[in-house]
Coordinates of C-alpha atoms and ligand atoms in Angstrom, one line a residue:
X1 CA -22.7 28.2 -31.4
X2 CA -25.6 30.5 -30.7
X3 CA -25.0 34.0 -30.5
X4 CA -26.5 34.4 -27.8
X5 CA -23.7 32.8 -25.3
X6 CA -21.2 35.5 -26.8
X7 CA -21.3 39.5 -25.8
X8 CA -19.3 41.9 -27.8
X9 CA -18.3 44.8 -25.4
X10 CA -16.9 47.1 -28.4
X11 CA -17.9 46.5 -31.3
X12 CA -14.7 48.0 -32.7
X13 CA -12.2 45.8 -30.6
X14 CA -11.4 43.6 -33.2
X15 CA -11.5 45.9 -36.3
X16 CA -9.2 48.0 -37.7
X17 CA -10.8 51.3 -36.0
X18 CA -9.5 50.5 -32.4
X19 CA -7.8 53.7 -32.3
X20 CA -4.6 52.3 -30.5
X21 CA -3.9 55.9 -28.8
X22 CA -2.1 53.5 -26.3
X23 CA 0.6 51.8 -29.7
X24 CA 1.1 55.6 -30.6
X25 CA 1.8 56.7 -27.2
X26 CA 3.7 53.5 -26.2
X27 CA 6.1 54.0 -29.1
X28 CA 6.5 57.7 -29.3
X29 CA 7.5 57.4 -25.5
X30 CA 11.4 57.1 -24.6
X31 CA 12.4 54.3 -23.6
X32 CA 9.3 52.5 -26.2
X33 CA 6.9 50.5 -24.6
X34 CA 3.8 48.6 -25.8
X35 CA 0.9 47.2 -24.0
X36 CA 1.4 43.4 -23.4
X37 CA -2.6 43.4 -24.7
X38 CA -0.8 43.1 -27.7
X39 CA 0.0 39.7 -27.7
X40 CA -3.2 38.3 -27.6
X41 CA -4.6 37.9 -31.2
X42 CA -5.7 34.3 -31.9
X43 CA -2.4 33.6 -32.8
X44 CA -0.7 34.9 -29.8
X45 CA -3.1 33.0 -27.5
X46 CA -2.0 30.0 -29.3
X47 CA 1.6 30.6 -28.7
X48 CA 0.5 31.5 -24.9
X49 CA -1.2 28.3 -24.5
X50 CA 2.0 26.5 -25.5
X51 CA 4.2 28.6 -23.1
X52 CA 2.0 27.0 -20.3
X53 CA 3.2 23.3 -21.2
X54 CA 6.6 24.6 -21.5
X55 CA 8.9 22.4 -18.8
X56 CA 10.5 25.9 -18.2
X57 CA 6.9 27.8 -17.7
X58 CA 6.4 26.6 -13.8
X59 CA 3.7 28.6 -13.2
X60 CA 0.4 27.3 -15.2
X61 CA 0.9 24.0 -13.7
X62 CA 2.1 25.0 -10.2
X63 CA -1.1 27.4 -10.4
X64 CA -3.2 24.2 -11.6
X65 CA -1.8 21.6 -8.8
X66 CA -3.6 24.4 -6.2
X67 CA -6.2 24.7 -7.8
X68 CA -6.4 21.0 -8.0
X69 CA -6.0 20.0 -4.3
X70 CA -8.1 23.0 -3.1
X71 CA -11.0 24.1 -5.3
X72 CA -13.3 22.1 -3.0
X73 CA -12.4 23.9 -0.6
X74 CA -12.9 27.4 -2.4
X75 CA -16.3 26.5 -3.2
X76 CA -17.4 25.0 -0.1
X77 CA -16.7 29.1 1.2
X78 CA -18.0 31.1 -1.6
X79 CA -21.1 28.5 -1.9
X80 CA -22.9 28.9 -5.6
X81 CA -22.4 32.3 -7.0
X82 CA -21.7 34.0 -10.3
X83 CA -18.2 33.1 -11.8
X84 CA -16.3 35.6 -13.5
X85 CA -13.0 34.9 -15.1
X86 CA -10.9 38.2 -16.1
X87 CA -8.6 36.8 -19.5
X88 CA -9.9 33.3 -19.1
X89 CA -8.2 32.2 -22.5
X90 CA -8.7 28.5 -23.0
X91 CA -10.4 28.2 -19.6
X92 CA -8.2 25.3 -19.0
X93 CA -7.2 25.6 -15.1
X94 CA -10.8 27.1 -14.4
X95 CA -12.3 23.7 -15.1
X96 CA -10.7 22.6 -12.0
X97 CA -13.4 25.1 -10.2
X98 CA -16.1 24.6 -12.6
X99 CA -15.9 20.7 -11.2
X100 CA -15.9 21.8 -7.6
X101 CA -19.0 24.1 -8.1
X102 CA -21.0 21.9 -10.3
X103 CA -20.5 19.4 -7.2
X104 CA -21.7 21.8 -4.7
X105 CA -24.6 23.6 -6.9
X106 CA -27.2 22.6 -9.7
X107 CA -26.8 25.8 -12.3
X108 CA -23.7 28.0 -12.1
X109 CA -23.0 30.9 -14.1
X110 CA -19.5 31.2 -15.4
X111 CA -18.6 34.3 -17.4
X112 CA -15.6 34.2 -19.1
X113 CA -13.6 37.5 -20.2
X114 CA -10.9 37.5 -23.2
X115 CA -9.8 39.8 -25.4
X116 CA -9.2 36.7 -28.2
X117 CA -12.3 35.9 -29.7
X118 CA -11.3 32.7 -31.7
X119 CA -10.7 30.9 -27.9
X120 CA -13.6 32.7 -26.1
X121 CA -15.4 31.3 -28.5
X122 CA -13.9 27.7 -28.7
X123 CA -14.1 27.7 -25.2
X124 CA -17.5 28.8 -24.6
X125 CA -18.8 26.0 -27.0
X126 CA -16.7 23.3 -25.2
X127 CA -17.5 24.0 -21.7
X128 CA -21.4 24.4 -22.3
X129 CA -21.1 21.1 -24.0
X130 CA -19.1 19.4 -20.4
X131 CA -21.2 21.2 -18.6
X132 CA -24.7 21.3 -19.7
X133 CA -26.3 23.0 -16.4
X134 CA -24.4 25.6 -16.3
X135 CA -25.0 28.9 -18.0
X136 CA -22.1 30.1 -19.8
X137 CA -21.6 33.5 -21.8
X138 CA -18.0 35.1 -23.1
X139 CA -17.8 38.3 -22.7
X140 CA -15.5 39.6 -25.8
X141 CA -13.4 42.6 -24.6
X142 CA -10.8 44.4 -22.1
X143 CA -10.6 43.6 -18.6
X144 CA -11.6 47.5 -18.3
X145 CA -14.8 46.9 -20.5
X146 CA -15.7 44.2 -19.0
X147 CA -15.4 45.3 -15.5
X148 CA -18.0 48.7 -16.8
X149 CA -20.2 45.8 -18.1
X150 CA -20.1 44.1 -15.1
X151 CA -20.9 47.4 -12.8
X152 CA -24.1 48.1 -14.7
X153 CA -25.5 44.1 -14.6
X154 CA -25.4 43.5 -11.1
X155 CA -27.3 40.0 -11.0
X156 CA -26.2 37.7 -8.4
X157 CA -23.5 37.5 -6.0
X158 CA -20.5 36.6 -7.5
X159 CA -16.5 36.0 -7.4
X160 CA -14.3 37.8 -9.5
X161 CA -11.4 35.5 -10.6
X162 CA -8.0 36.8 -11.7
X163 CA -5.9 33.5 -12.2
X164 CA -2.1 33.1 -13.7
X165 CA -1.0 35.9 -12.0
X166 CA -1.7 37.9 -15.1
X167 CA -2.3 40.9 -12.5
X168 CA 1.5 40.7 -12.9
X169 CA 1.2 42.7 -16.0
X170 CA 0.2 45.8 -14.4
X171 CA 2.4 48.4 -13.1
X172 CA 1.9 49.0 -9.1
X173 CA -0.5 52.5 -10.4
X174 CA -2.2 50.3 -12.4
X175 CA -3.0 47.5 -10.3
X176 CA -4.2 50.0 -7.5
X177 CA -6.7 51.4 -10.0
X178 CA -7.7 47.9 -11.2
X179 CA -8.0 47.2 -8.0
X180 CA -10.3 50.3 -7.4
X181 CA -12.5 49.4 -10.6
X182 CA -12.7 45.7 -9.0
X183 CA -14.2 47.0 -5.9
X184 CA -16.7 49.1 -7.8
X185 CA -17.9 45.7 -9.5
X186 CA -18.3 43.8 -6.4
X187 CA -20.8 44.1 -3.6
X188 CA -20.0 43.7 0.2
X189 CA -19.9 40.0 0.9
X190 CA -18.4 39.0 -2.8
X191 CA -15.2 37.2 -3.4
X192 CA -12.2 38.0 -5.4
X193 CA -9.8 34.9 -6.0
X194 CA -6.3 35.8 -7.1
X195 CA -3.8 33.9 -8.3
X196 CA -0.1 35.5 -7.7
X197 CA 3.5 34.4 -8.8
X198 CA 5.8 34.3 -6.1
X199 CA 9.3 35.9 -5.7
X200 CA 11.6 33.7 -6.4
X201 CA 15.6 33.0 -7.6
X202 CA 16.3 35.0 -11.1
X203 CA 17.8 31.7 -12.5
X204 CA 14.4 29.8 -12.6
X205 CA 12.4 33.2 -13.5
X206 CA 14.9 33.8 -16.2
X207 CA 14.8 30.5 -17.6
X208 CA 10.8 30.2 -17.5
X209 CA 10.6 33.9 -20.1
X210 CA 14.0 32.3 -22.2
X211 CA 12.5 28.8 -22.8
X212 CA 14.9 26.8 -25.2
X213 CA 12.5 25.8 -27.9
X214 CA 12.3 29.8 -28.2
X215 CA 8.3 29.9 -28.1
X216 CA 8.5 32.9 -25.5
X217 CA 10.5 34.6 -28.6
X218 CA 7.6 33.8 -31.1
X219 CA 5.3 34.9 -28.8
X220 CA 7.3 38.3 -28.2
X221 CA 7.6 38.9 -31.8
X222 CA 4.2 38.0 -33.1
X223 CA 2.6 41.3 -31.4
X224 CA 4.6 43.0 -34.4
X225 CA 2.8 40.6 -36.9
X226 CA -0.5 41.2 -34.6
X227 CA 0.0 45.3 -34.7
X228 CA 0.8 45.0 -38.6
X229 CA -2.3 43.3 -39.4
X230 CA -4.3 45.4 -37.0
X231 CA -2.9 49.2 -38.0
X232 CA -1.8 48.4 -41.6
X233 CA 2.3 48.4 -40.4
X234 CA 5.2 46.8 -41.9
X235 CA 7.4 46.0 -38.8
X236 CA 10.1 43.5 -40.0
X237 CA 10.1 40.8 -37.4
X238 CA 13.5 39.6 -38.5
X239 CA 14.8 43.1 -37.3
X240 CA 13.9 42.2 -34.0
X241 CA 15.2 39.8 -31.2
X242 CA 13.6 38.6 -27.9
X243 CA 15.0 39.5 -24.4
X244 CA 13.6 38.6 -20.9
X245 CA 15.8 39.6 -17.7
X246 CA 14.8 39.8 -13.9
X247 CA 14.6 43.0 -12.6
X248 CA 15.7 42.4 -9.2
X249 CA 14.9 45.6 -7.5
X250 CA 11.8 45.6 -9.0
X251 CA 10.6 42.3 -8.5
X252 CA 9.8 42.0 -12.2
X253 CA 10.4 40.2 -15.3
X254 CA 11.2 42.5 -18.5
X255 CA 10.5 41.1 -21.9
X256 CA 12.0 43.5 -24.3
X257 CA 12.2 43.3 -27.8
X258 CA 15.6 44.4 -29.1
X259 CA 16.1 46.4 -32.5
X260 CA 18.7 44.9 -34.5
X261 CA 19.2 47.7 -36.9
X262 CA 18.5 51.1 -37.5
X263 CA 14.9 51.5 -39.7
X264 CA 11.6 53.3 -39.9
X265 CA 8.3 52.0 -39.3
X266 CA 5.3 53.1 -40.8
X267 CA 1.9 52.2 -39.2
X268 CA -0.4 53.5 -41.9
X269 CA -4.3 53.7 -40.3
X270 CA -2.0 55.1 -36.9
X271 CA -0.3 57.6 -39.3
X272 CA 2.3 57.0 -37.8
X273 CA 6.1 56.5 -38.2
X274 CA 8.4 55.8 -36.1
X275 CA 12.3 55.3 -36.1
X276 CA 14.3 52.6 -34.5
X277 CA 18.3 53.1 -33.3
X278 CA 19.9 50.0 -33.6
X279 CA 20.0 48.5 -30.2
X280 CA 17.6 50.5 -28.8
X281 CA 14.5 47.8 -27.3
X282 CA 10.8 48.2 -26.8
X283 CA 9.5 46.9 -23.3
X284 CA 6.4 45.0 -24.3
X285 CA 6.0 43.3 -20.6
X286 CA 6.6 43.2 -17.3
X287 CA 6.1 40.7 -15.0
X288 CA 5.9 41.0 -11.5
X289 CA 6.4 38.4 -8.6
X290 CA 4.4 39.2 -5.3
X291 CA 4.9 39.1 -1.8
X292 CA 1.8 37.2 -0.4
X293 CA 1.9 39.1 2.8
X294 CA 2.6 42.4 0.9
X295 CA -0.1 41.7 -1.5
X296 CA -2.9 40.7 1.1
X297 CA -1.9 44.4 3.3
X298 CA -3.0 45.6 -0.5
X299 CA -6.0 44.1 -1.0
X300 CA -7.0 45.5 2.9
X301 CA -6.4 48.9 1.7
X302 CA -9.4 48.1 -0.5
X303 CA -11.8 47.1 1.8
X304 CA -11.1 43.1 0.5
X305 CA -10.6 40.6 3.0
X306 CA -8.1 37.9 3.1
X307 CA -10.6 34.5 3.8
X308 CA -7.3 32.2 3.1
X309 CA -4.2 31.7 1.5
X310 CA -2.9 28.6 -0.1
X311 CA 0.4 27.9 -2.4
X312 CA 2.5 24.8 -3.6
X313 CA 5.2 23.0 -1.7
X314 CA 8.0 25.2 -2.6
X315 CA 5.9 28.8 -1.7
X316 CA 6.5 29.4 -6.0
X317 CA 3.4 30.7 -6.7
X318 CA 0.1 31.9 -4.1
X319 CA -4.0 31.9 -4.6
X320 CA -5.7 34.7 -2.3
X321 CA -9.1 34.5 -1.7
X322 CA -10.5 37.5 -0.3
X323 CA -13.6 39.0 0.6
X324 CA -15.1 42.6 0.0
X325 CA -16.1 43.9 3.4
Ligands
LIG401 C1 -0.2 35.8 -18.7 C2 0.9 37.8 -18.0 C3 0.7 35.9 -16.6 O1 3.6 37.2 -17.2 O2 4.0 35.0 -17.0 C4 4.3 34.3 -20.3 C5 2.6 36.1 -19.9 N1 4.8 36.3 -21.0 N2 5.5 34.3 -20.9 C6 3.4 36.0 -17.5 C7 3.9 35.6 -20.4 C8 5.8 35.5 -21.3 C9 2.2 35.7 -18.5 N3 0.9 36.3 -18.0

């Protein structure tokens, strides 16, 4: 794979000098938190790409079957423009738009944007190689580097896509000011396509963050492994167990990871050490499920436009494409 088709935004994102302020302040915090960035090392993408064929994890494939009946129809409104995917991981579900553009327009530009180099880059090499016309380049890095990058290169017109309801992630202050640094990427007249996860009952929620074959617990636990190798730590997975409960009132899935007995941790380049009561649990997600009405109102406030709405038969999960005015 050429170089070229891959852009490090920090240089320092995937070495030991990230100075992970955010693990020291997550876990010096009461009650402990961690960023859910965490997960996301080549390993934990791997585990995440599993979670999506999980027969518990509806929302990959409810997302997908959209995408599938309608991406014509997305790109018959945006026409051609620059394609930018924020945590694109294996790119999977965005081939279902990269067919519906390359029907519609000779050369595309698809940008991808992941944190995980090993599947930016796998996926970068396959989709050039499926699509030959199109020019493809990863962008390695945050969503908040990226979206700085993005602000200074002002190229085309483009649409900003935000798929898998990963926006879910972010607390409500935090999606407002991601939605603040998304409308300082775009220019009047580009699109911003968002895919959103639904309220819904808390049995099928619950059962789609405690699958049975347990994967949602590997993936839970490996950001321990992934914070040991990155900050020279010695967290003992084994001392740790998985939770995920629905946060009614909050609209929000909570993935916690519950200490099992009372120990120290040491993160050596954090200098850092940190002690652990047993039963006390570290929230390293949350997940929240949207209101499509609610979340359109939102996306007014910031000068974005609803163009349309479409979700599945059973209203489980939404795609919003909007429009910055
Ligand atoms: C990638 C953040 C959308 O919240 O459903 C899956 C991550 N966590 N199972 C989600 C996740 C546990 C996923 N997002």
């Amino acid at each position: 794979m050429s170089l070229q088709s891959l852009t490090v935004l920090d240089h320092h994102y995937q070495e030991l000098r990230n100075d992970g302020q955010d693990v020291i302040q997550g876990l010096s915090a009461t009650p402990k938190t961690l960023p859910p960035k965490y997960f996301y090392d080549d390993y934990g993408s791997q585990l995440f790409e599993k979670i999506c064929e999980l027969p518990e994890y509806y929302p990959t494939r409810t997302e997908a079957s959209i995408l599938k009946q309608y991406a014509d129809e997305i790109a018959a409104i945006t026409g051609c423009c620059e394609l930018i995917e924020l945590g694109s991981g294996s790119s999977t579900k965005t081939q279902l738009l990269l067919d519906a553009y390359q029907k519609i327009a000779d050369c595309c530009t698809y940008l991808p944007i992941d944190v995980s180099g090993g599947i930016l880059k796998d996926s970068v090499v396959h989709l050039q190689k499926k699509y030959p016309d199109f020019s493809i380049h990863g962008l390695l890095g945050t969503y908040e580097q990226a979206l700085v990058h993005l602000e200074t290169n002002y190229l085309q017109s483009r649409m900003l896509f935000f798929l898998g309801s990963s926006l879910g992630n972010f607390t409500p202050a935090e999606c407002d000011s991601f939605f603040n640094q998304v409308a300082r990427t775009l220019q009047p007249g580009d699109y911003l396509l968002l895919g959103v996860d639904l309220q819904k009952p808390k049995d099928i929620l619950e059962a789609a963050y405690n699958d049975s074959q347990q994967i949602t617990d590997a993936f839970n636990l490996n950001m321990l492994s992934h914070l040991n190798w990155r900050f020279h730590g010695d967290f003992d997975i084994n001392l740790f167990r998985h939770q995920a409960i629905y946060n009614e009132a909050e609209h929000q899935i909570e993935m916690y990871l519950h200490c099992q007995k009372s120990h120290w941790v040491n993160l050596k380049s954090l200098d850092l050490e940190v002690f652990f009561e047993v039963g006390e649990r570290i929230l390293t997600e949350i997940s929240r499920k949207f209101n499509l009405v609610t979340m359109q109102k939102q996306l007014e406030g910031k000068n974005m436009k609803t163009l349309k709405t479409w979700t599945d038969d059973q209203g489980w999960f939404g795609l919003i494409l909007s429009q910055v005015q």
